[in-house]
mmCIF file of the N, C-alpha and C atoms, coordinates in Angstrom:
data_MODEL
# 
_entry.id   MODEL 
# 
loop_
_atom_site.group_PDB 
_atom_site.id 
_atom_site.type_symbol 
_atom_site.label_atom_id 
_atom_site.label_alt_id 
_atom_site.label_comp_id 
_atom_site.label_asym_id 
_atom_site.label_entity_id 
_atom_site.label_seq_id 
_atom_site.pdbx_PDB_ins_code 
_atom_site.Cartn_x 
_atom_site.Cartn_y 
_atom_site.Cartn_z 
_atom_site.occupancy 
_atom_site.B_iso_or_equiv 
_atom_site.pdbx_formal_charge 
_atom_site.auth_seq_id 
_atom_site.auth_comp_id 
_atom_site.auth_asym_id 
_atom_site.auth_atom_id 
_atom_site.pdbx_PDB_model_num 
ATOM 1   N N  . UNK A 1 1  ? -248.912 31.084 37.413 1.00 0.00 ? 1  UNK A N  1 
ATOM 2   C CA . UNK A 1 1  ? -248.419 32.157 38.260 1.00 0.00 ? 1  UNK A CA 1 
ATOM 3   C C  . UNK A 1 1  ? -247.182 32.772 37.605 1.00 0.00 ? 1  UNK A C  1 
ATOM 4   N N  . UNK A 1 2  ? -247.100 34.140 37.723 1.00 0.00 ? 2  UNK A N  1 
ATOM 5   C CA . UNK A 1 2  ? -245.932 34.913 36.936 1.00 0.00 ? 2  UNK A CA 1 
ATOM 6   C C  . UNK A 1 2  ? -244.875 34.460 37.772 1.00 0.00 ? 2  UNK A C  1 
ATOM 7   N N  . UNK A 1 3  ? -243.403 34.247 37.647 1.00 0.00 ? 3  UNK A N  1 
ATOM 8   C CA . UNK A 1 3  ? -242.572 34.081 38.123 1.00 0.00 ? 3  UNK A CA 1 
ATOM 9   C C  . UNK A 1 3  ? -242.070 35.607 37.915 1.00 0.00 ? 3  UNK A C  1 
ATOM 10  N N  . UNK A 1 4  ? -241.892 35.800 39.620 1.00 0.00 ? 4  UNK A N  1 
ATOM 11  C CA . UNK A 1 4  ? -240.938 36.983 40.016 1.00 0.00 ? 4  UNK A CA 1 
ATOM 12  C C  . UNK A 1 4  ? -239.367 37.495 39.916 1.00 0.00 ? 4  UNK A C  1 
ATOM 13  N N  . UNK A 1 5  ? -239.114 38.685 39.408 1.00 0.00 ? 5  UNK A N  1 
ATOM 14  C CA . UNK A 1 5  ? -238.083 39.113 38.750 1.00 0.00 ? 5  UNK A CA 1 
ATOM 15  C C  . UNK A 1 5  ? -237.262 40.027 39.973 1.00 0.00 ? 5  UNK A C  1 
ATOM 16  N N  . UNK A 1 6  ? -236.264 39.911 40.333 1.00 0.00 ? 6  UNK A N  1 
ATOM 17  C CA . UNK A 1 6  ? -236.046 40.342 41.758 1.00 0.00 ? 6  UNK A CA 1 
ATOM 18  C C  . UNK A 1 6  ? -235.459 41.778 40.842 1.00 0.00 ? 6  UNK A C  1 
ATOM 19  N N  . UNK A 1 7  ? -235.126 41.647 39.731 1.00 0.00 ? 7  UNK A N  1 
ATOM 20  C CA . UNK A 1 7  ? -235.024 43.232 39.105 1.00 0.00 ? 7  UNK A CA 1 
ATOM 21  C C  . UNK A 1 7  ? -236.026 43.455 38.951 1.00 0.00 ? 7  UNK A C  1 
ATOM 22  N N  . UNK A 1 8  ? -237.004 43.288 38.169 1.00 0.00 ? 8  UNK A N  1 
ATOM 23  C CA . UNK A 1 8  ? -237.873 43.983 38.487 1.00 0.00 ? 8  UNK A CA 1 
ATOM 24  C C  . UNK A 1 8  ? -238.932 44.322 39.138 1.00 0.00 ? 8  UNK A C  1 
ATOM 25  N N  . UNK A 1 9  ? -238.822 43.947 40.342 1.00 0.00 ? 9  UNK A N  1 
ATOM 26  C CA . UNK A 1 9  ? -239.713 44.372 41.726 1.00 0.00 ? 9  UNK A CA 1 
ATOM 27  C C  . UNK A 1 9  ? -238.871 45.637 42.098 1.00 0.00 ? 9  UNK A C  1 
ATOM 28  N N  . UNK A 1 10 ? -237.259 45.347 42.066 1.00 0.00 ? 10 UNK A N  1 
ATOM 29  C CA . UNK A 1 10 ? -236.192 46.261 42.574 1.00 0.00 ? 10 UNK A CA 1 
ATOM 30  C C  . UNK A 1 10 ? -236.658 47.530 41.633 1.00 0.00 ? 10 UNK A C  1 
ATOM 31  N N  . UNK A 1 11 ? -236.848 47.532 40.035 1.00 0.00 ? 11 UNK A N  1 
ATOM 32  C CA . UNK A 1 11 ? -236.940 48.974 39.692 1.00 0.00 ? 11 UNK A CA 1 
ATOM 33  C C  . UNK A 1 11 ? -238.671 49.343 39.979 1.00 0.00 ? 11 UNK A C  1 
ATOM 34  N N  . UNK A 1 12 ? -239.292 48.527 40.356 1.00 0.00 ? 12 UNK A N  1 
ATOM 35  C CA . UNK A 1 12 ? -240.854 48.628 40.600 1.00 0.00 ? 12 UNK A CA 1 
ATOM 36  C C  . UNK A 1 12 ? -240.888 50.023 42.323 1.00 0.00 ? 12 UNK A C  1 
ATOM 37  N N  . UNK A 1 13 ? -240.365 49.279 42.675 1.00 0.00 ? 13 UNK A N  1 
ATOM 38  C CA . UNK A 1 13 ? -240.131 49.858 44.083 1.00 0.00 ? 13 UNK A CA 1 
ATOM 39  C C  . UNK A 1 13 ? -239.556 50.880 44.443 1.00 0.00 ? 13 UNK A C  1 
ATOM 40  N N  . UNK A 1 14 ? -238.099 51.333 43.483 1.00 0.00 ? 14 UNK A N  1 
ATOM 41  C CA . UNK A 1 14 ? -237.242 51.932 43.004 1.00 0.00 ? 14 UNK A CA 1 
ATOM 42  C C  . UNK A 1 14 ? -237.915 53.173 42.446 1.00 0.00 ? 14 UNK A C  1 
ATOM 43  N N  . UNK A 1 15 ? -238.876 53.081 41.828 1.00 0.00 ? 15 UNK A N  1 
ATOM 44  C CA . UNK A 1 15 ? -239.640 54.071 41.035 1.00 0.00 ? 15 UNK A CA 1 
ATOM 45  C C  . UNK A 1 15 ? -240.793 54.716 42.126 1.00 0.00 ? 15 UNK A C  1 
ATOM 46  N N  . UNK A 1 16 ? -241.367 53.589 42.669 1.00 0.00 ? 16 UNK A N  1 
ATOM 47  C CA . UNK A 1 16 ? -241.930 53.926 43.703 1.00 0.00 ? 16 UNK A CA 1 
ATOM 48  C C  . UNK A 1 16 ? -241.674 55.275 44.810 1.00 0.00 ? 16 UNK A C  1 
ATOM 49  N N  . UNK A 1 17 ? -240.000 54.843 45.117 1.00 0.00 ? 17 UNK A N  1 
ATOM 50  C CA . UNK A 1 17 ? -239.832 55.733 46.095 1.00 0.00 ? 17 UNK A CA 1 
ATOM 51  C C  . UNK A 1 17 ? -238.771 56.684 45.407 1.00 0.00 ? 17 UNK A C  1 
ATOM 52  N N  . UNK A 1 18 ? -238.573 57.294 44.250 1.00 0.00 ? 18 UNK A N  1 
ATOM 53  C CA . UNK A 1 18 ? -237.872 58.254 43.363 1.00 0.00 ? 18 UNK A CA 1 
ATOM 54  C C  . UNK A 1 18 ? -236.659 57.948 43.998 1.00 0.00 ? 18 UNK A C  1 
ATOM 55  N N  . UNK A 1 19 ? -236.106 56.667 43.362 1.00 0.00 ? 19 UNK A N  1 
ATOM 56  C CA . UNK A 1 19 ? -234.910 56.139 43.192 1.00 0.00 ? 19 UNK A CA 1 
ATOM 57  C C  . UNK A 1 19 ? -234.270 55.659 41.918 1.00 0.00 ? 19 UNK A C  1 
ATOM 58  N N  . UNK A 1 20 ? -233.069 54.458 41.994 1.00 0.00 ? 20 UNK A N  1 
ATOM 59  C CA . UNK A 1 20 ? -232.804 54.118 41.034 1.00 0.00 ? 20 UNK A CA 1 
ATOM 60  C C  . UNK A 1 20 ? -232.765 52.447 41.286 1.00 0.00 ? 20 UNK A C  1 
ATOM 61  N N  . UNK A 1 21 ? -233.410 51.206 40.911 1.00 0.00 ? 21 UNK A N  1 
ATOM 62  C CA . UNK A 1 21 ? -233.182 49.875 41.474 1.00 0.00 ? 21 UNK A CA 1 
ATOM 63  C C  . UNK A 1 21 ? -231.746 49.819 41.852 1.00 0.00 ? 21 UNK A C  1 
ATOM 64  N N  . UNK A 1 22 ? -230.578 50.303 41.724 1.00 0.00 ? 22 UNK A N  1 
ATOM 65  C CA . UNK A 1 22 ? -229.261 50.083 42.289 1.00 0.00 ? 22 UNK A CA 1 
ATOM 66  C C  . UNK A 1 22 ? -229.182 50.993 43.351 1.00 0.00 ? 22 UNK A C  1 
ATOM 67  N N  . UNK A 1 23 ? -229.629 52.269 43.471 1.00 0.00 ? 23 UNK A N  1 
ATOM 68  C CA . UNK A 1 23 ? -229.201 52.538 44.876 1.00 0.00 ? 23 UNK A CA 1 
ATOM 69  C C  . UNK A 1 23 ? -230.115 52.089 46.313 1.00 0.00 ? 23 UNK A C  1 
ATOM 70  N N  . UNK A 1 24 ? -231.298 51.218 45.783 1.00 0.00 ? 24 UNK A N  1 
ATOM 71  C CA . UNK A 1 24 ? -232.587 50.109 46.608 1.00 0.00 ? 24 UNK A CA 1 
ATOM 72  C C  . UNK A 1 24 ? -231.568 49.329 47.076 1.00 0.00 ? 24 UNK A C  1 
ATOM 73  N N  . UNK A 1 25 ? -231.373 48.772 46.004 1.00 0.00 ? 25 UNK A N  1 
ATOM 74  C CA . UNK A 1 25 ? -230.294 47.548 46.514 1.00 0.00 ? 25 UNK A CA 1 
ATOM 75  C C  . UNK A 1 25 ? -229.142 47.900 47.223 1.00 0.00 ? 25 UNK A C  1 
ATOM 76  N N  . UNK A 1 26 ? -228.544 48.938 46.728 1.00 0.00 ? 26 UNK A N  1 
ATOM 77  C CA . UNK A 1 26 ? -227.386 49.412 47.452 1.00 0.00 ? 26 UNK A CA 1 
ATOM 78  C C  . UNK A 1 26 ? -227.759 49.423 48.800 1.00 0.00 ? 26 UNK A C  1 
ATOM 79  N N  . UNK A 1 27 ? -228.605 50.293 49.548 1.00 0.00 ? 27 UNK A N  1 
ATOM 80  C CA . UNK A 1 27 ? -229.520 50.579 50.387 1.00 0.00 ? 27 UNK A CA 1 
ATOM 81  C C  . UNK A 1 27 ? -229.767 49.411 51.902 1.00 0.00 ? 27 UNK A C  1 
ATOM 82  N N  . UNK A 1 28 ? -230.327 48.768 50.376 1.00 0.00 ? 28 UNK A N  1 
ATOM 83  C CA . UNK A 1 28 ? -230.851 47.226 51.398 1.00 0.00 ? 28 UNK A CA 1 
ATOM 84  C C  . UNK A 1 28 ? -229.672 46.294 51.829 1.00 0.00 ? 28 UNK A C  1 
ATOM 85  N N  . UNK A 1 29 ? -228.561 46.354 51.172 1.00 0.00 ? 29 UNK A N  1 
ATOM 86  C CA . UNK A 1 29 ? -227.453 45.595 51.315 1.00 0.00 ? 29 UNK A CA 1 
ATOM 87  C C  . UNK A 1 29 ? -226.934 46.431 52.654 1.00 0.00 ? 29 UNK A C  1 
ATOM 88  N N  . UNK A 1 30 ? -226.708 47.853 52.934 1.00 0.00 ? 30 UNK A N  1 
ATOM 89  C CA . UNK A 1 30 ? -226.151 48.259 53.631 1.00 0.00 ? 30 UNK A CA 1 
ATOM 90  C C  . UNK A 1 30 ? -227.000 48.144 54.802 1.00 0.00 ? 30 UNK A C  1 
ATOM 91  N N  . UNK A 1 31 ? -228.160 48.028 54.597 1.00 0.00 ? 31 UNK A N  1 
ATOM 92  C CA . UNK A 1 31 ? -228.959 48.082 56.314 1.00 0.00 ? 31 UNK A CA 1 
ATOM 93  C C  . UNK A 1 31 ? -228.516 46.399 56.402 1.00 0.00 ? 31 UNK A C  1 
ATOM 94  N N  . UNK A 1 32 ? -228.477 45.130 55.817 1.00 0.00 ? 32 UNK A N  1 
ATOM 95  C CA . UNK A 1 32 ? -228.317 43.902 56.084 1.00 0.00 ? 32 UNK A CA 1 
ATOM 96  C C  . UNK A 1 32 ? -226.782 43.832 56.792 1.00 0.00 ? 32 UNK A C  1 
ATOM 97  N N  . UNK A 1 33 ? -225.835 44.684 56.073 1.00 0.00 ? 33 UNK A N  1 
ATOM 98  C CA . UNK A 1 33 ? -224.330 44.615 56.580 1.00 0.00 ? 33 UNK A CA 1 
ATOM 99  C C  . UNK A 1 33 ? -224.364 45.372 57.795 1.00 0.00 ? 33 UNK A C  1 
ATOM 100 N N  . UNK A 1 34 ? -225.242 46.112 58.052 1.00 0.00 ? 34 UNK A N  1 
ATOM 101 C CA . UNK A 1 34 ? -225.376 46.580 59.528 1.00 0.00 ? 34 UNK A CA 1 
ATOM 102 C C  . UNK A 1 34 ? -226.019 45.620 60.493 1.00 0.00 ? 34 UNK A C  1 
ATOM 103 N N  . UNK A 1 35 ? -227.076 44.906 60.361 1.00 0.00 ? 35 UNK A N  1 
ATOM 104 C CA . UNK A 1 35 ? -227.558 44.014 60.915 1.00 0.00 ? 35 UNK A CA 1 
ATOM 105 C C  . UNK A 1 35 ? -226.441 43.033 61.289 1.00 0.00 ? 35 UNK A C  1 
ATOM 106 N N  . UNK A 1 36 ? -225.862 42.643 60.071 1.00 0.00 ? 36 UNK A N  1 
ATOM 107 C CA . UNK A 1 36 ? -224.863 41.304 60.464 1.00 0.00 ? 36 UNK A CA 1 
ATOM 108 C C  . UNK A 1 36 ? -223.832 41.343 61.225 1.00 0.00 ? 36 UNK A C  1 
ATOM 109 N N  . UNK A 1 37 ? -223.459 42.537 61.018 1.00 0.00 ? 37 UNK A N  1 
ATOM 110 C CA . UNK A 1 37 ? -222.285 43.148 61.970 1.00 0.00 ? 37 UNK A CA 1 
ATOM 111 C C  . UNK A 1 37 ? -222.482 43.340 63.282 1.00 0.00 ? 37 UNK A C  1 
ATOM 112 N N  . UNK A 1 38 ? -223.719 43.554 63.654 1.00 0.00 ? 38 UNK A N  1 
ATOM 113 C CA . UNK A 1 38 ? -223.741 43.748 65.110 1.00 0.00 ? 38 UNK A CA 1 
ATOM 114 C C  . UNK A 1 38 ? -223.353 42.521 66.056 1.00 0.00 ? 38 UNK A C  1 
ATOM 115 N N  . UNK A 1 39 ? -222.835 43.531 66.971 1.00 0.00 ? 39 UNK A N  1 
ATOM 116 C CA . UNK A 1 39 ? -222.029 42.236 67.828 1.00 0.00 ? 39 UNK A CA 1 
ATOM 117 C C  . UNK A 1 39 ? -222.698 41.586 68.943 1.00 0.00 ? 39 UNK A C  1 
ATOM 118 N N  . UNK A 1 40 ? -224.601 42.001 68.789 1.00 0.00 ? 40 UNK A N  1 
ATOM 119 C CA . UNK A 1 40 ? -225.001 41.351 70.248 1.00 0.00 ? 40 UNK A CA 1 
ATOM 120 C C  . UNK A 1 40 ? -225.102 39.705 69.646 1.00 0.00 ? 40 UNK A C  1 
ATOM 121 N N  . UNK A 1 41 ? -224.829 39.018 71.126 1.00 0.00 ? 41 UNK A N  1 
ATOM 122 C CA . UNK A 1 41 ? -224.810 37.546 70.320 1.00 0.00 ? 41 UNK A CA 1 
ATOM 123 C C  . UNK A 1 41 ? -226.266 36.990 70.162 1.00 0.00 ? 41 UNK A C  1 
ATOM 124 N N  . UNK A 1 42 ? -227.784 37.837 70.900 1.00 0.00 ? 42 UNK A N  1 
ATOM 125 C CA . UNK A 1 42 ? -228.734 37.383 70.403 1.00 0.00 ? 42 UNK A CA 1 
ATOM 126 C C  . UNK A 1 42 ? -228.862 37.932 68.692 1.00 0.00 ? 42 UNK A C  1 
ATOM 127 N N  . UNK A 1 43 ? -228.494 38.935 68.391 1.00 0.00 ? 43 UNK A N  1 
ATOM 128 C CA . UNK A 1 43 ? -228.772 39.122 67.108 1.00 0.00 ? 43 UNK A CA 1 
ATOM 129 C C  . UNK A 1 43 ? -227.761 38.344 66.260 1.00 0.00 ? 43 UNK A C  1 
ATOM 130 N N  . UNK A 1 44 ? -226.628 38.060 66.382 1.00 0.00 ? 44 UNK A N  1 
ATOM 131 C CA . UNK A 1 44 ? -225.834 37.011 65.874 1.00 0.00 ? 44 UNK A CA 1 
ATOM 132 C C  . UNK A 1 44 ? -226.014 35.591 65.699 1.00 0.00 ? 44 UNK A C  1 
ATOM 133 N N  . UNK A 1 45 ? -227.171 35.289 66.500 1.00 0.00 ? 45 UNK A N  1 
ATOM 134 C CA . UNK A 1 45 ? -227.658 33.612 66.544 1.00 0.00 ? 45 UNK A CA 1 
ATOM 135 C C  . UNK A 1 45 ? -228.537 33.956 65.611 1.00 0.00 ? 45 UNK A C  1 
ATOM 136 N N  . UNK A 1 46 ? -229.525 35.021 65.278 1.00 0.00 ? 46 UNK A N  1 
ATOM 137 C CA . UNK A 1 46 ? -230.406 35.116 64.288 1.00 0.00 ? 46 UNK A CA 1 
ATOM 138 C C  . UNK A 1 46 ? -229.974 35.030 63.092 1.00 0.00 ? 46 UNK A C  1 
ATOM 139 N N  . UNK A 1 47 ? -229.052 35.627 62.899 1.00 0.00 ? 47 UNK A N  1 
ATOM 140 C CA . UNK A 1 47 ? -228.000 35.705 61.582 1.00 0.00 ? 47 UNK A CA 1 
ATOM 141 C C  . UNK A 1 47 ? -227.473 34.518 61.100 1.00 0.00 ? 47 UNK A C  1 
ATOM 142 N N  . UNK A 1 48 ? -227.075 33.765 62.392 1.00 0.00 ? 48 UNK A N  1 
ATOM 143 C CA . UNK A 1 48 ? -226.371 32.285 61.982 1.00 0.00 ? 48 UNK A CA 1 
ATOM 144 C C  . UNK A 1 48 ? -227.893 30.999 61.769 1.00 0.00 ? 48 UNK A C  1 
ATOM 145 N N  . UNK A 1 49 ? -229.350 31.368 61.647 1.00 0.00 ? 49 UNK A N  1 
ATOM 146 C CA . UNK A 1 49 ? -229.972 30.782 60.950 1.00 0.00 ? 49 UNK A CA 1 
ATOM 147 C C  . UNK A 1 49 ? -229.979 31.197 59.776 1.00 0.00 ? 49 UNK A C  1 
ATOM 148 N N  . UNK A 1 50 ? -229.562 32.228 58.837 1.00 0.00 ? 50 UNK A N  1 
ATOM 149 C CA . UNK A 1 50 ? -229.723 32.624 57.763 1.00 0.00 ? 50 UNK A CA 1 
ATOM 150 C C  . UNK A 1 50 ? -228.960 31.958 57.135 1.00 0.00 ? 50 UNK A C  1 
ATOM 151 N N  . UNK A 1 51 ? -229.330 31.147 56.089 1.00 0.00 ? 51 UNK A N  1 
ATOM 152 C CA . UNK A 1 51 ? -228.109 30.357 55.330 1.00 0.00 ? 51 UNK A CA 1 
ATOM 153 C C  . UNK A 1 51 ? -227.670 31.556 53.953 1.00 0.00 ? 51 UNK A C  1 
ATOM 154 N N  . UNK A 1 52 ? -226.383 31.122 53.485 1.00 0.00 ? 52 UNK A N  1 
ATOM 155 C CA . UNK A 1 52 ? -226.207 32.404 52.501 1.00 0.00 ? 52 UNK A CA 1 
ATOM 156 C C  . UNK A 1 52 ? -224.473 31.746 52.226 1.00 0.00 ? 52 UNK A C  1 
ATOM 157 N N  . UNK A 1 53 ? -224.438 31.655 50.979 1.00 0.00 ? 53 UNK A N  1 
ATOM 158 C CA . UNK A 1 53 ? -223.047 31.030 50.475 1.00 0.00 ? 53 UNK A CA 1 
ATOM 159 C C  . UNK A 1 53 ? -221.931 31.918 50.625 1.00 0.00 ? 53 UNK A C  1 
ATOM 160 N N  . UNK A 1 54 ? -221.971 33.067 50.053 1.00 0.00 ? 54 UNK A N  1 
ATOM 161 C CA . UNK A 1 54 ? -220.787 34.334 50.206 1.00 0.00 ? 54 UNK A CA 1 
ATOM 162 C C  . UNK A 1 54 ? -220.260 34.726 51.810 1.00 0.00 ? 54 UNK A C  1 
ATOM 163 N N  . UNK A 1 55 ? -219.728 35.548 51.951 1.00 0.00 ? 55 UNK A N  1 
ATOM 164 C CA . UNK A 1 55 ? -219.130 36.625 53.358 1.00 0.00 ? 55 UNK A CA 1 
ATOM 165 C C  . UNK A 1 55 ? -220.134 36.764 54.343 1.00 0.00 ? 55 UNK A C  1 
ATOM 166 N N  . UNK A 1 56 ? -221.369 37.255 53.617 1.00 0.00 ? 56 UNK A N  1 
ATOM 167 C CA . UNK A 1 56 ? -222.404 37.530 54.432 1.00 0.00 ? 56 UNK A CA 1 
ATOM 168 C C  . UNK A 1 56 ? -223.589 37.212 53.394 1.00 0.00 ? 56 UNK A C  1 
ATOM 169 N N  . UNK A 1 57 ? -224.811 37.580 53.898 1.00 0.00 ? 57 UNK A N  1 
ATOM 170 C CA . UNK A 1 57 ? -225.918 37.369 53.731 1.00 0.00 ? 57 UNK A CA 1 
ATOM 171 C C  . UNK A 1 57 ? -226.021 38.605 52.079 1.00 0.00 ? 57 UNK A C  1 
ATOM 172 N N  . UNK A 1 58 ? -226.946 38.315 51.209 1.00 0.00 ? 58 UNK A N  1 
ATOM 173 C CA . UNK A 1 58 ? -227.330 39.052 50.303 1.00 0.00 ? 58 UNK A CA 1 
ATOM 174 C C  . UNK A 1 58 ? -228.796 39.401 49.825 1.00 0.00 ? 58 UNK A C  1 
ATOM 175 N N  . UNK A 1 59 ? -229.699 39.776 49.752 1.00 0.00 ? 59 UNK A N  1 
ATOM 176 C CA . UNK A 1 59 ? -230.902 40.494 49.992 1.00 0.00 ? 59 UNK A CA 1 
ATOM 177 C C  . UNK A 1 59 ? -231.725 38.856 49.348 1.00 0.00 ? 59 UNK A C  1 
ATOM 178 N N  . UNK A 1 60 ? -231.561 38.636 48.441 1.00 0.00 ? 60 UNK A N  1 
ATOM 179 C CA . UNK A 1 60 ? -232.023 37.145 47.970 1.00 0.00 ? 60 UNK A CA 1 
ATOM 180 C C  . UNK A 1 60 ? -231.666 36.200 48.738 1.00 0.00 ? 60 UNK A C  1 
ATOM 181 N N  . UNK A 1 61 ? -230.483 36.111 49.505 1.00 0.00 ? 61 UNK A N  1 
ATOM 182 C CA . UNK A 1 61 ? -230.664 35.728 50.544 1.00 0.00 ? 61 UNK A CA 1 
ATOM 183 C C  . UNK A 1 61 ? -231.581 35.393 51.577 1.00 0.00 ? 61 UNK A C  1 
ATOM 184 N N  . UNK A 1 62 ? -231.560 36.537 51.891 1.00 0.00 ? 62 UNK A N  1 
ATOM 185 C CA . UNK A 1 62 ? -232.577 37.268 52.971 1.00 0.00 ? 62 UNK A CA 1 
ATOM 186 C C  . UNK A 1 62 ? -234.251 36.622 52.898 1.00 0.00 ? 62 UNK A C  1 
ATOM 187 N N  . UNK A 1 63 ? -234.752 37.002 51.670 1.00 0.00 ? 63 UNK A N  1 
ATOM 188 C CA . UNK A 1 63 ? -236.119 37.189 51.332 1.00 0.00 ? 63 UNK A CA 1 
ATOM 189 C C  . UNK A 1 63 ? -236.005 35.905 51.392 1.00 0.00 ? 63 UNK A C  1 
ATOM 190 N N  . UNK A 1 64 ? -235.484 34.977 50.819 1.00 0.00 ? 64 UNK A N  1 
ATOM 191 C CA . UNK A 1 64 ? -235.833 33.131 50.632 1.00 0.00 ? 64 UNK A CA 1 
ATOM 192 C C  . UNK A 1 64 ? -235.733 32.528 51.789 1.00 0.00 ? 64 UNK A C  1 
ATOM 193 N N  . UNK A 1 65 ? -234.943 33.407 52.304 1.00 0.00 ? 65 UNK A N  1 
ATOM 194 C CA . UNK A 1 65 ? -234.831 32.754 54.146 1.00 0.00 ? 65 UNK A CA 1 
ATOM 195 C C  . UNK A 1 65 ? -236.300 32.491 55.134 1.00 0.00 ? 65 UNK A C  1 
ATOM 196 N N  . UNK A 1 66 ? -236.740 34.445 54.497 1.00 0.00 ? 66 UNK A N  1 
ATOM 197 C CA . UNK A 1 66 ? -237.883 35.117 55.166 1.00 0.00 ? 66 UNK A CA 1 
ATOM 198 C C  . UNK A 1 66 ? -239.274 34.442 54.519 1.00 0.00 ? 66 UNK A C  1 
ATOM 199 N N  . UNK A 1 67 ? -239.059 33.768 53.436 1.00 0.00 ? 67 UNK A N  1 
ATOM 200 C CA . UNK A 1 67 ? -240.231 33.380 52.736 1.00 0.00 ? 67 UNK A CA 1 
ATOM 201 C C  . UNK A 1 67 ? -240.200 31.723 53.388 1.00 0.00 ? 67 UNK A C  1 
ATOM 202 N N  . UNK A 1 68 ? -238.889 31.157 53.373 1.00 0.00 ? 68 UNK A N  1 
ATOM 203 C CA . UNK A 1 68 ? -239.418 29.484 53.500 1.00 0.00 ? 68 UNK A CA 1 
ATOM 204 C C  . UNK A 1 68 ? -239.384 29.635 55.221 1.00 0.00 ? 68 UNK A C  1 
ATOM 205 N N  . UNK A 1 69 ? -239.448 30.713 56.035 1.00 0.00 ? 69 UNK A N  1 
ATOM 206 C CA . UNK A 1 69 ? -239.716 31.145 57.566 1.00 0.00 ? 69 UNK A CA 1 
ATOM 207 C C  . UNK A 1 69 ? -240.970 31.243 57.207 1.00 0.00 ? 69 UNK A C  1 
ATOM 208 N N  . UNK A 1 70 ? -242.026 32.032 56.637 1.00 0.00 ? 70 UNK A N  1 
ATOM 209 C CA . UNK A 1 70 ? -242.770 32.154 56.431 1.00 0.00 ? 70 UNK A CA 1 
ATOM 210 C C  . UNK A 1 70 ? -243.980 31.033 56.317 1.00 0.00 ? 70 UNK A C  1 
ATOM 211 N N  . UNK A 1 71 ? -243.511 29.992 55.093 1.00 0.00 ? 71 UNK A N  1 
ATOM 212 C CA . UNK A 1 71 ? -243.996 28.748 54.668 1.00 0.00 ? 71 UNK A CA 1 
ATOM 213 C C  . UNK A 1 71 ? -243.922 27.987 56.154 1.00 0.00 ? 71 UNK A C  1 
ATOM 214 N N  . UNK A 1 72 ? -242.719 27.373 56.863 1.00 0.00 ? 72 UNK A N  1 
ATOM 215 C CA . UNK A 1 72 ? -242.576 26.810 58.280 1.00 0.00 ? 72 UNK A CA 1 
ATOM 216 C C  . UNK A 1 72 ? -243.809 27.190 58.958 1.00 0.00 ? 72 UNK A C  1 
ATOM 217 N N  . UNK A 1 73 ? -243.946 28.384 59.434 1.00 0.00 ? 73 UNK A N  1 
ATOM 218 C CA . UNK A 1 73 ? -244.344 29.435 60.605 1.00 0.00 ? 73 UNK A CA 1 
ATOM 219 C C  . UNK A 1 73 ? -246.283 28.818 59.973 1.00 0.00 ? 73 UNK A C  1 
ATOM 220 N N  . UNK A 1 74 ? -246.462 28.715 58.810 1.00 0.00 ? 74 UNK A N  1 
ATOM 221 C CA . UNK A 1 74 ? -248.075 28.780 59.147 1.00 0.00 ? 74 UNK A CA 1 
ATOM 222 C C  . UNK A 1 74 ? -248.400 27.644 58.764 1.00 0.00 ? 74 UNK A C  1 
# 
């Protein structure tokens, strides 16, 4: 199995939607810092299952969270 390149899915996608892989990411980081920020405390308990070493959550973050949720769930 190819091992996945989170750059290059980012400029895959990036190209996709007549972008640049940094302003994707830029993008995706800013809808996540909106998410995290919100102050309802059900969406804040969701957040506090997300494990993530830094300030907040980071898109690799995110996806490994959403993938071993994924693996659990079926």
């Amino acid at each position: 199995m190819e091992e996945l390149n989170m750059q290059e899915i980012l400029e895959e996608v990036a190209e996709r939607q007549g972008t640049t892989a940094e302003e994707l990411q830029r993008s995706i980081q800013e809808a996540i810092d909106t998410g995290f920020d919100n102050p309802d405390p059900e969406v804040q308990a969701a957040w506090g299952r997300v494990p993530f070493s830094g300030e907040r959550p980071t898109l690799e973050d995110l996806i490994a969270y959403c993938l071993a949720r994924m693996i659990v769930d079926e």
